[in-house]
Amino acid sequence: MADRGVFAEIQHELAEDMAKVNTLIAARMASEHAPRIPQVTQHLVGAGGKRLRPLLTLATARMCGYGGDDHIKLAATVEFIHTATLLHDDVVDESAQRRGRPSANLLWDNQTSVLVGDYLFSRSFQLMVECGSLQILDILANASATIAEGEVLQLTAAQDISTTEATYLQVVRGKTAALMAAACEVGGVVAGRPEAECTALRAYGDALGIAFQMTDDYLDYSGAAASLGKNTGDDFRERKLTLPVIRAIAAADDTARAFWSRTIADGKQREGDVEQAMDYLASTGALADTRRAALDWAAKARAALAPLPAHRLRDLLADLTDFVVARAV
């Protein structure tokens, strides 16, 4: 099992920078004319969360020898984009909970969540521009577009039991990996590192994001969903086509396929269906396959760091790949 202290070590290593990021976030989420904006934002930001994405930007910038302050703005930018997407996601998914607390759309309303999310997106672009780099603006703007594209693709693929692994991977790259990849890449770009190193950082973030999401999808059915602030089988109840279900459907006989068609495609779920779904995931090996896939992507992330210069933070980022999937071990 991975050393679960690695994330705490990264936080400790970057504590001074992270304190500056938090101060900047608090300053930029303020609104003189609409006090509800900081109320909603603070509700979500204050709910905890690991701040993984901004830490990736801080870590990669420092690892690449950056000595300025723009990485603070970029880390805040990444967190604003992430928070905005969470606000929008909870509206789309009609969620009532986020990080173990009532979601913003439940406490206020859908309109507030959408508009505050829009405000945070706008703030993120202001911060990007302040860094004065068209390349960085291009990277983060493309990530924002990819996130939105992934969410729309997820909507169109929802409840379609013919959804392929390729489509699933495209959705995951949109909803999770795109921002992690950008968060890592801009750390190298702001430090002025060669293109090959920036590409390696992007590949690391991409693979880390995919491993992270696959692990979440595994945990939903593994009995460890509480670690995500969810109940076991929530993805099934919400009729989400995650990797375990896609692989179980691919291996299904006629009886099992009829079950998936009724519960996922038609939404006609009844008592005992979650347990039946978990039986199918176990008997087909789909759940175990998902765990192995997450571990494979974590290994790809670790390998991607090879071209980067030797540094304590590089070692910690390599160990972070194990931490991300250790939840599934």
mmCIF file of C-alpha atoms in Angstrom, residues 39-278:
data_model
loop_
_atom_site.group_PDB
_atom_site.id
_atom_site.type_symbol
_atom_site.label_atom_id
_atom_site.label_comp_id
_atom_site.label_asym_id
_atom_site.label_seq_id
_atom_site.Cartn_x
_atom_site.Cartn_y
_atom_site.Cartn_z
ATOM 1 C CA GLN A 39 -21.181 33.208 0.527
ATOM 2 C CA VAL A 40 -21.704 30.460 -2.043
ATOM 3 C CA THR A 41 -18.026 30.183 -2.941
ATOM 4 C CA GLN A 42 -16.930 30.013 0.684
ATOM 5 C CA HIS A 43 -19.502 27.289 1.349
ATOM 6 C CA LEU A 44 -17.870 25.104 -1.280
ATOM 7 C CA VAL A 45 -14.243 26.136 -0.773
ATOM 8 C CA GLY A 46 -14.652 25.899 3.000
ATOM 9 C CA ALA A 47 -16.020 22.361 2.761
ATOM 10 C CA GLY A 48 -12.518 21.011 2.527
ATOM 11 C CA GLY A 49 -11.204 19.125 -0.438
ATOM 12 C CA LYS A 50 -7.548 18.415 -0.970
ATOM 13 C CA ARG A 51 -6.768 21.374 -3.260
ATOM 14 C CA LEU A 52 -5.017 18.806 -5.426
ATOM 15 C CA ARG A 53 -5.136 20.796 -8.675
ATOM 16 C CA PRO A 54 -3.580 24.038 -7.384
ATOM 17 C CA LEU A 55 -0.978 21.982 -5.531
ATOM 18 C CA LEU A 56 -0.039 20.349 -8.833
ATOM 19 C CA THR A 57 0.605 23.771 -10.354
ATOM 20 C CA LEU A 58 2.662 24.916 -7.372
ATOM 21 C CA ALA A 59 4.624 21.659 -7.279
ATOM 22 C CA THR A 60 5.465 21.547 -10.980
ATOM 23 C CA ALA A 61 6.475 25.210 -11.060
ATOM 24 C CA ARG A 62 8.773 24.843 -8.052
ATOM 25 C CA MET A 63 10.149 21.539 -9.368
ATOM 26 C CA CYS A 64 11.030 23.313 -12.609
ATOM 27 C CA GLY A 65 12.938 26.020 -10.751
ATOM 28 C CA TYR A 66 10.425 28.873 -10.980
ATOM 29 C CA GLY A 67 11.211 31.724 -8.600
ATOM 30 C CA GLY A 68 8.493 34.284 -9.347
ATOM 31 C CA ASP A 69 4.906 34.758 -8.165
ATOM 32 C CA ASP A 70 2.778 34.004 -11.234
ATOM 33 C CA HIS A 71 2.415 30.369 -10.186
ATOM 34 C CA ILE A 72 0.296 31.635 -7.264
ATOM 35 C CA LYS A 73 -2.123 33.248 -9.723
ATOM 36 C CA LEU A 74 -2.135 30.134 -11.884
ATOM 37 C CA ALA A 75 -2.874 27.873 -8.915
ATOM 38 C CA ALA A 76 -5.784 30.133 -7.917
ATOM 39 C CA THR A 77 -6.972 30.084 -11.536
ATOM 40 C CA VAL A 78 -7.013 26.291 -11.554
ATOM 41 C CA GLU A 79 -8.960 26.166 -8.273
ATOM 42 C CA PHE A 80 -11.508 28.711 -9.552
ATOM 43 C CA ILE A 81 -12.080 26.666 -12.707
ATOM 44 C CA HIS A 82 -12.486 23.514 -10.632
ATOM 45 C CA THR A 83 -14.900 25.152 -8.185
ATOM 46 C CA ALA A 84 -16.956 26.606 -11.038
ATOM 47 C CA THR A 85 -17.315 23.172 -12.627
ATOM 48 C CA LEU A 86 -18.414 21.668 -9.293
ATOM 49 C CA LEU A 87 -21.155 24.289 -8.961
ATOM 50 C CA HIS A 88 -22.362 23.590 -12.488
ATOM 51 C CA ASP A 89 -22.069 19.798 -12.083
ATOM 52 C CA ASP A 90 -24.272 19.773 -8.993
ATOM 53 C CA VAL A 91 -27.007 21.571 -10.935
ATOM 54 C CA VAL A 92 -26.738 19.206 -13.908
ATOM 55 C CA ASP A 93 -26.670 16.118 -11.648
ATOM 56 C CA GLU A 94 -29.351 17.522 -9.299
ATOM 57 C CA SER A 95 -26.995 16.713 -6.426
ATOM 58 C CA ALA A 96 -27.995 17.328 -2.839
ATOM 59 C CA GLN A 97 -24.547 16.777 -1.333
ATOM 60 C CA ARG A 98 -20.988 17.851 -2.010
ATOM 61 C CA ARG A 99 -18.039 16.811 0.178
ATOM 62 C CA GLY A 100 -20.434 15.575 2.845
ATOM 63 C CA ARG A 101 -22.331 18.876 3.062
ATOM 64 C CA PRO A 102 -25.514 20.163 1.407
ATOM 65 C CA SER A 103 -24.719 21.336 -2.126
ATOM 66 C CA ALA A 104 -24.933 25.033 -3.027
ATOM 67 C CA ASN A 105 -27.877 24.458 -5.368
ATOM 68 C CA LEU A 106 -29.782 22.878 -2.468
ATOM 69 C CA LEU A 107 -28.951 25.652 0.019
ATOM 70 C CA TRP A 108 -29.605 28.452 -2.456
ATOM 71 C CA ASP A 109 -30.970 27.528 -5.891
ATOM 72 C CA ASN A 110 -29.881 26.379 -9.337
ATOM 73 C CA GLN A 111 -29.755 29.889 -10.745
ATOM 74 C CA THR A 112 -27.361 31.028 -8.002
ATOM 75 C CA SER A 113 -25.065 28.029 -8.506
ATOM 76 C CA VAL A 114 -24.863 28.547 -12.268
ATOM 77 C CA LEU A 115 -24.275 32.287 -12.052
ATOM 78 C CA VAL A 116 -21.677 32.059 -9.270
ATOM 79 C CA GLY A 117 -19.930 29.388 -11.327
ATOM 80 C CA ASP A 118 -19.907 31.793 -14.265
ATOM 81 C CA TYR A 119 -18.441 34.493 -12.013
ATOM 82 C CA LEU A 120 -15.609 32.183 -10.942
ATOM 83 C CA PHE A 121 -14.859 31.285 -14.556
ATOM 84 C CA SER A 122 -14.611 35.011 -15.313
ATOM 85 C CA ARG A 123 -12.299 35.543 -12.354
ATOM 86 C CA SER A 124 -10.116 32.678 -13.540
ATOM 87 C CA PHE A 125 -9.654 34.295 -16.934
ATOM 88 C CA GLN A 126 -8.752 37.616 -15.317
ATOM 89 C CA LEU A 127 -5.994 35.846 -13.371
ATOM 90 C CA MET A 128 -4.745 34.052 -16.499
ATOM 91 C CA VAL A 129 -4.451 37.328 -18.388
ATOM 92 C CA GLU A 130 -2.513 38.936 -15.522
ATOM 93 C CA CYS A 131 0.249 36.376 -16.049
ATOM 94 C CA GLY A 132 0.838 37.864 -19.511
ATOM 95 C CA SER A 133 1.454 34.595 -21.336
ATOM 96 C CA LEU A 134 -0.576 33.714 -24.419
ATOM 97 C CA GLN A 135 0.673 30.132 -24.179
ATOM 98 C CA ILE A 136 -0.638 29.763 -20.633
ATOM 99 C CA LEU A 137 -3.910 31.413 -21.630
ATOM 100 C CA ASP A 138 -4.186 28.961 -24.520
ATOM 101 C CA ILE A 139 -3.561 25.936 -22.281
ATOM 102 C CA LEU A 140 -6.094 26.898 -19.622
ATOM 103 C CA ALA A 141 -8.702 28.151 -22.103
ATOM 104 C CA ASN A 142 -8.459 24.860 -23.994
ATOM 105 C CA ALA A 143 -8.835 22.957 -20.728
ATOM 106 C CA SER A 144 -11.984 24.936 -19.888
ATOM 107 C CA ALA A 145 -13.457 24.138 -23.298
ATOM 108 C CA THR A 146 -12.541 20.458 -22.944
ATOM 109 C CA ILE A 147 -14.221 20.299 -19.544
ATOM 110 C CA ALA A 148 -17.466 21.703 -20.953
ATOM 111 C CA GLU A 149 -17.245 19.400 -23.993
ATOM 112 C CA GLY A 150 -16.769 16.394 -21.716
ATOM 113 C CA GLU A 151 -19.815 17.301 -19.644
ATOM 114 C CA VAL A 152 -21.984 17.600 -22.773
ATOM 115 C CA LEU A 153 -20.635 14.283 -24.070
ATOM 116 C CA GLN A 154 -21.477 12.674 -20.736
ATOM 117 C CA LEU A 155 -25.045 13.960 -21.069
ATOM 118 C CA THR A 156 -25.443 12.556 -24.572
ATOM 119 C CA ALA A 157 -23.948 9.194 -23.547
ATOM 120 C CA ALA A 158 -25.942 8.951 -20.324
ATOM 121 C CA GLN A 159 -28.142 5.879 -19.981
ATOM 122 C CA ASP A 160 -26.927 4.570 -23.355
ATOM 123 C CA ILE A 161 -25.764 1.022 -22.630
ATOM 124 C CA SER A 162 -23.954 0.907 -25.971
ATOM 125 C CA THR A 163 -21.491 3.525 -24.667
ATOM 126 C CA THR A 164 -17.932 2.382 -25.403
ATOM 127 C CA GLU A 165 -14.780 2.559 -23.320
ATOM 128 C CA ALA A 166 -13.417 5.068 -25.823
ATOM 129 C CA THR A 167 -16.341 7.401 -25.121
ATOM 130 C CA TYR A 168 -15.947 6.855 -21.383
ATOM 131 C CA LEU A 169 -12.261 7.782 -21.608
ATOM 132 C CA GLN A 170 -13.121 10.916 -23.559
ATOM 133 C CA VAL A 171 -15.614 11.907 -20.853
ATOM 134 C CA VAL A 172 -13.041 11.266 -18.117
ATOM 135 C CA ARG A 173 -10.448 13.327 -19.954
ATOM 136 C CA GLY A 174 -12.990 16.145 -20.041
ATOM 137 C CA LYS A 175 -14.417 16.020 -16.540
ATOM 138 C CA THR A 176 -11.236 15.177 -14.607
ATOM 139 C CA ALA A 177 -7.985 14.793 -16.542
ATOM 140 C CA ALA A 178 -8.057 17.959 -18.675
ATOM 141 C CA LEU A 179 -7.703 20.334 -15.737
ATOM 142 C CA MET A 180 -5.065 18.207 -14.004
ATOM 143 C CA ALA A 181 -3.064 18.039 -17.249
ATOM 144 C CA ALA A 182 -3.297 21.818 -17.701
ATOM 145 C CA ALA A 183 -2.488 22.445 -14.020
ATOM 146 C CA CYS A 184 0.757 20.504 -14.420
ATOM 147 C CA GLU A 185 1.701 21.851 -17.847
ATOM 148 C CA VAL A 186 1.405 25.531 -16.902
ATOM 149 C CA GLY A 187 3.830 24.928 -14.032
ATOM 150 C CA GLY A 188 6.491 24.032 -16.571
ATOM 151 C CA VAL A 189 5.530 26.792 -18.992
ATOM 152 C CA VAL A 190 5.652 29.561 -16.371
ATOM 153 C CA ALA A 191 9.120 28.300 -15.412
ATOM 154 C CA GLY A 192 10.261 28.523 -19.037
ATOM 155 C CA ARG A 193 11.128 24.831 -19.317
ATOM 156 C CA PRO A 194 11.716 23.132 -22.710
ATOM 157 C CA GLU A 195 8.695 21.912 -24.659
ATOM 158 C CA ALA A 196 9.567 18.243 -24.050
ATOM 159 C CA GLU A 197 9.419 18.747 -20.277
ATOM 160 C CA CYS A 198 6.123 20.654 -20.473
ATOM 161 C CA THR A 199 4.698 17.850 -22.615
ATOM 162 C CA ALA A 200 5.856 15.323 -20.017
ATOM 163 C CA LEU A 201 4.141 17.307 -17.272
ATOM 164 C CA ARG A 202 0.944 17.369 -19.307
ATOM 165 C CA ALA A 203 1.125 13.595 -19.826
ATOM 166 C CA TYR A 204 1.626 13.129 -16.076
ATOM 167 C CA GLY A 205 -1.457 15.199 -15.209
ATOM 168 C CA ASP A 206 -3.553 13.468 -17.859
ATOM 169 C CA ALA A 207 -2.695 9.969 -16.641
ATOM 170 C CA LEU A 208 -3.033 10.992 -12.991
ATOM 171 C CA GLY A 209 -6.505 12.400 -13.675
ATOM 172 C CA ILE A 210 -7.639 9.241 -15.444
ATOM 173 C CA ALA A 211 -6.299 7.051 -12.617
ATOM 174 C CA PHE A 212 -8.036 9.313 -10.096
ATOM 175 C CA GLN A 213 -11.435 9.074 -11.834
ATOM 176 C CA MET A 214 -11.221 5.330 -12.467
ATOM 177 C CA THR A 215 -10.458 4.852 -8.781
ATOM 178 C CA ASP A 216 -13.548 6.884 -7.854
ATOM 179 C CA ASP A 217 -15.634 4.776 -10.236
ATOM 180 C CA TYR A 218 -14.245 1.612 -8.660
ATOM 181 C CA LEU A 219 -14.884 2.826 -5.112
ATOM 182 C CA ASP A 220 -18.543 3.555 -5.850
ATOM 183 C CA TYR A 221 -19.169 -0.192 -6.132
ATOM 184 C CA SER A 222 -16.456 -1.535 -3.842
ATOM 185 C CA GLY A 223 -18.132 -0.704 -0.545
ATOM 186 C CA ALA A 224 -15.753 2.193 0.073
ATOM 187 C CA ALA A 225 -17.989 4.901 -1.405
ATOM 188 C CA ALA A 226 -18.230 6.640 1.980
ATOM 189 C CA SER A 227 -14.670 7.890 1.417
ATOM 190 C CA LEU A 228 -16.115 9.974 -1.440
ATOM 191 C CA GLY A 229 -19.022 11.310 0.617
ATOM 192 C CA LYS A 230 -21.340 8.944 -1.270
ATOM 193 C CA ASN A 231 -23.331 5.788 -0.675
ATOM 194 C CA THR A 232 -22.352 2.496 -2.293
ATOM 195 C CA GLY A 233 -24.035 2.251 -5.677
ATOM 196 C CA ASP A 234 -24.858 5.948 -6.098
ATOM 197 C CA ASP A 235 -23.498 5.861 -9.660
ATOM 198 C CA PHE A 236 -25.855 2.948 -10.384
ATOM 199 C CA ARG A 237 -28.842 4.795 -8.921
ATOM 200 C CA GLU A 238 -27.934 7.821 -11.041
ATOM 201 C CA ARG A 239 -27.643 5.498 -14.076
ATOM 202 C CA LYS A 240 -24.068 6.524 -14.847
ATOM 203 C CA LEU A 241 -22.137 4.540 -17.445
ATOM 204 C CA THR A 242 -18.830 4.263 -15.616
ATOM 205 C CA LEU A 243 -16.073 1.810 -16.515
ATOM 206 C CA PRO A 244 -17.192 -1.037 -14.208
ATOM 207 C CA VAL A 245 -20.675 -1.034 -15.762
ATOM 208 C CA ILE A 246 -19.397 -0.642 -19.338
ATOM 209 C CA ARG A 247 -17.138 -3.670 -18.875
ATOM 210 C CA ALA A 248 -19.895 -5.686 -17.188
ATOM 211 C CA ILE A 249 -22.279 -4.942 -20.067
ATOM 212 C CA ALA A 250 -19.630 -5.985 -22.590
ATOM 213 C CA ALA A 251 -19.385 -9.370 -20.834
ATOM 214 C CA ALA A 252 -23.123 -9.758 -20.187
ATOM 215 C CA ASP A 253 -25.256 -12.703 -21.248
ATOM 216 C CA ASP A 254 -28.867 -12.146 -22.343
ATOM 217 C CA THR A 255 -30.204 -12.136 -18.780
ATOM 218 C CA ALA A 256 -27.627 -9.676 -17.520
ATOM 219 C CA ARG A 257 -28.037 -7.446 -20.576
ATOM 220 C CA ALA A 258 -31.788 -7.298 -19.950
ATOM 221 C CA PHE A 259 -31.020 -6.256 -16.364
ATOM 222 C CA TRP A 260 -28.712 -3.423 -17.467
ATOM 223 C CA SER A 261 -31.221 -2.323 -20.095
ATOM 224 C CA ARG A 262 -34.023 -2.149 -17.519
ATOM 225 C CA THR A 263 -32.032 -0.446 -14.758
ATOM 226 C CA ILE A 264 -29.731 1.872 -16.688
ATOM 227 C CA ALA A 265 -31.354 2.513 -20.072
ATOM 228 C CA ASP A 266 -34.998 2.507 -18.893
ATOM 229 C CA GLY A 267 -34.393 3.645 -15.321
ATOM 230 C CA LYS A 268 -36.772 1.059 -13.878
ATOM 231 C CA GLN A 269 -34.918 0.237 -10.707
ATOM 232 C CA ARG A 270 -36.299 -1.657 -7.746
ATOM 233 C CA GLU A 271 -35.169 -2.962 -4.385
ATOM 234 C CA GLY A 272 -32.257 -5.367 -4.625
ATOM 235 C CA ASP A 273 -31.006 -4.040 -7.966
ATOM 236 C CA VAL A 274 -27.875 -2.460 -6.482
ATOM 237 C CA GLU A 275 -26.892 -5.782 -4.963
ATOM 238 C CA GLN A 276 -27.624 -7.566 -8.257
ATOM 239 C CA ALA A 277 -25.506 -5.024 -10.140
ATOM 240 C CA MET A 278 -22.608 -5.578 -7.746
#
